[in-house]
Tab-separated table of C-alpha atoms in Angstrom:
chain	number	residue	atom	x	y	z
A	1	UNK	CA	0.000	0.000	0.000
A	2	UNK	CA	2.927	2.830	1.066
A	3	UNK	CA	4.492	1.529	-2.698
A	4	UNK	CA	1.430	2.137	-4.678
A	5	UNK	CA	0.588	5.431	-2.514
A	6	UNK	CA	3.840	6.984	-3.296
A	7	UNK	CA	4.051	6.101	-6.610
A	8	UNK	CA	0.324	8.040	-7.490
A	9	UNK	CA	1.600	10.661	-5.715
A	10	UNK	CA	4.734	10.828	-8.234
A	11	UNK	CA	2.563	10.898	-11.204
A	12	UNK	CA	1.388	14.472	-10.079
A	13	UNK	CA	-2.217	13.195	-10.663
A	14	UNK	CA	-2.956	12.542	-6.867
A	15	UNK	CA	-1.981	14.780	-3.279
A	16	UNK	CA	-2.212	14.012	0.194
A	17	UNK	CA	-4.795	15.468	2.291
A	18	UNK	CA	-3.706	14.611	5.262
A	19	UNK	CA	-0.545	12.400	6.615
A	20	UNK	CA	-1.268	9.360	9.241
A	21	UNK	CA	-0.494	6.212	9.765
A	22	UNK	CA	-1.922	3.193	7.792
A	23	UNK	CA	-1.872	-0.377	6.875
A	24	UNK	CA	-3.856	-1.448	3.736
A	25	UNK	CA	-6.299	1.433	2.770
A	26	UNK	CA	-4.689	4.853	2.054
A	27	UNK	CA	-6.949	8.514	1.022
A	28	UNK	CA	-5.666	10.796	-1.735
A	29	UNK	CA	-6.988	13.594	-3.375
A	30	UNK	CA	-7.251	13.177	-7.365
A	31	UNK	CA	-6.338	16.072	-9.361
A	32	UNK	CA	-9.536	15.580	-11.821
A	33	UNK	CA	-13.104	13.868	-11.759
A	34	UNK	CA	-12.419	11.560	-9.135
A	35	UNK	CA	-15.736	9.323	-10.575
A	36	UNK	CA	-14.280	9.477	-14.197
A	37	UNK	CA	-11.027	8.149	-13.425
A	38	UNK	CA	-12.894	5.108	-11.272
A	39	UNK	CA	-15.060	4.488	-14.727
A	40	UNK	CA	-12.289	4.721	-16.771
A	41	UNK	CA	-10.105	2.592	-14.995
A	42	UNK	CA	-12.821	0.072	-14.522
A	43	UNK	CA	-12.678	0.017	-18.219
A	44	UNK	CA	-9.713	-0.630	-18.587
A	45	UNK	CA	-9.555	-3.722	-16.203
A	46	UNK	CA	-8.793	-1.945	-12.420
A	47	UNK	CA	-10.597	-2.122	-9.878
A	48	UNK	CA	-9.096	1.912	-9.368
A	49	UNK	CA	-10.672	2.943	-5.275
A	50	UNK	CA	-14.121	4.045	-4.193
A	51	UNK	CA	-14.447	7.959	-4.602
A	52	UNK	CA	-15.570	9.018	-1.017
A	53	UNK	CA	-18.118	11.424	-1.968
A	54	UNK	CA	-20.270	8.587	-2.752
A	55	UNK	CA	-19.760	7.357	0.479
A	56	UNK	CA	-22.444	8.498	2.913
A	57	UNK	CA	-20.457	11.100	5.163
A	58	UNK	CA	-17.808	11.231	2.906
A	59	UNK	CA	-18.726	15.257	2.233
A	60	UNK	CA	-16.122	16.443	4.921
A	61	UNK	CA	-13.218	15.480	3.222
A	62	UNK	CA	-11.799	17.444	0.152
A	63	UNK	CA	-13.475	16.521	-3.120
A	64	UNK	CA	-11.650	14.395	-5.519
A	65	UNK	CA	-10.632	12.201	-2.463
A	66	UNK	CA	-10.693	8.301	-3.230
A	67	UNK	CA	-10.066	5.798	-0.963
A	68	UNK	CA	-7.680	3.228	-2.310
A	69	UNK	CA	-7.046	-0.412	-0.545
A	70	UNK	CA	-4.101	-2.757	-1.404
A	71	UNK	CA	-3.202	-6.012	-0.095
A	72	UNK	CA	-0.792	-8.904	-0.742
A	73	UNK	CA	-2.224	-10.284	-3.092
A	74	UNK	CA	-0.736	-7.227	-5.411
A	75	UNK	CA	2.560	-7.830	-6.862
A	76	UNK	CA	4.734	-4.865	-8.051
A	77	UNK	CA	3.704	-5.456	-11.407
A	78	UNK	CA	0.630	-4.767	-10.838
A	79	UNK	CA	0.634	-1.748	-9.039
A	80	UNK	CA	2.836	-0.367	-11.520
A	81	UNK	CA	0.571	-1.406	-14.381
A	82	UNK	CA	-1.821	0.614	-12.532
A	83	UNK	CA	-0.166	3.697	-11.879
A	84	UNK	CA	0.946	3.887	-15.588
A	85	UNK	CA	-2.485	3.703	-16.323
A	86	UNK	CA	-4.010	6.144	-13.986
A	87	UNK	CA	-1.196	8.522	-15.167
A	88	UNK	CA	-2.160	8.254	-18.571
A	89	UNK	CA	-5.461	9.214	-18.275
């Protein structure tokens, strides 16, 4: 999770909108339609984090945040497949 959170935050797309401590699930702050980039990612085979506006509460955090989870069962591969895609979008 701390690998695929730093590397979204290298692609300039994403920020941090607050720093704490965390496991598997990790919030940032997408520079764009935070929605869009779920759909489009969907599309293109990722399962890409749950934008928390559509969460119920999820209002009193910044908009664009998503809420992205990672566990073991990612290898590196993977996560960089992802962030290449979520960077080209």
């Amino acid at each position: 999770a701390h690998y695929l959170r730093e590397a979204l935050l290298a692609t300039g797309r994403f920020s941090a909108p607050f720093e704490a401590a965390f496991a598997h699930e990790f919030a940032l702050v997408y520079d764009g339609d935070a929605a869009q980039m779920r759909d489009a990612m969907l599309e293109r085979g990722f399962l890409a984090g749950v934008p928390v506006a559509e969460v119920p509460g999820g209002a009193s955090v910044p908009e664009g945040t998503v809420l992205f989870a990672v566990t073991e069962k990612r290898t590196r591969a993977e996560i960089d497949a992802f962030v290449r895609e979520v960077a080209s979008l």
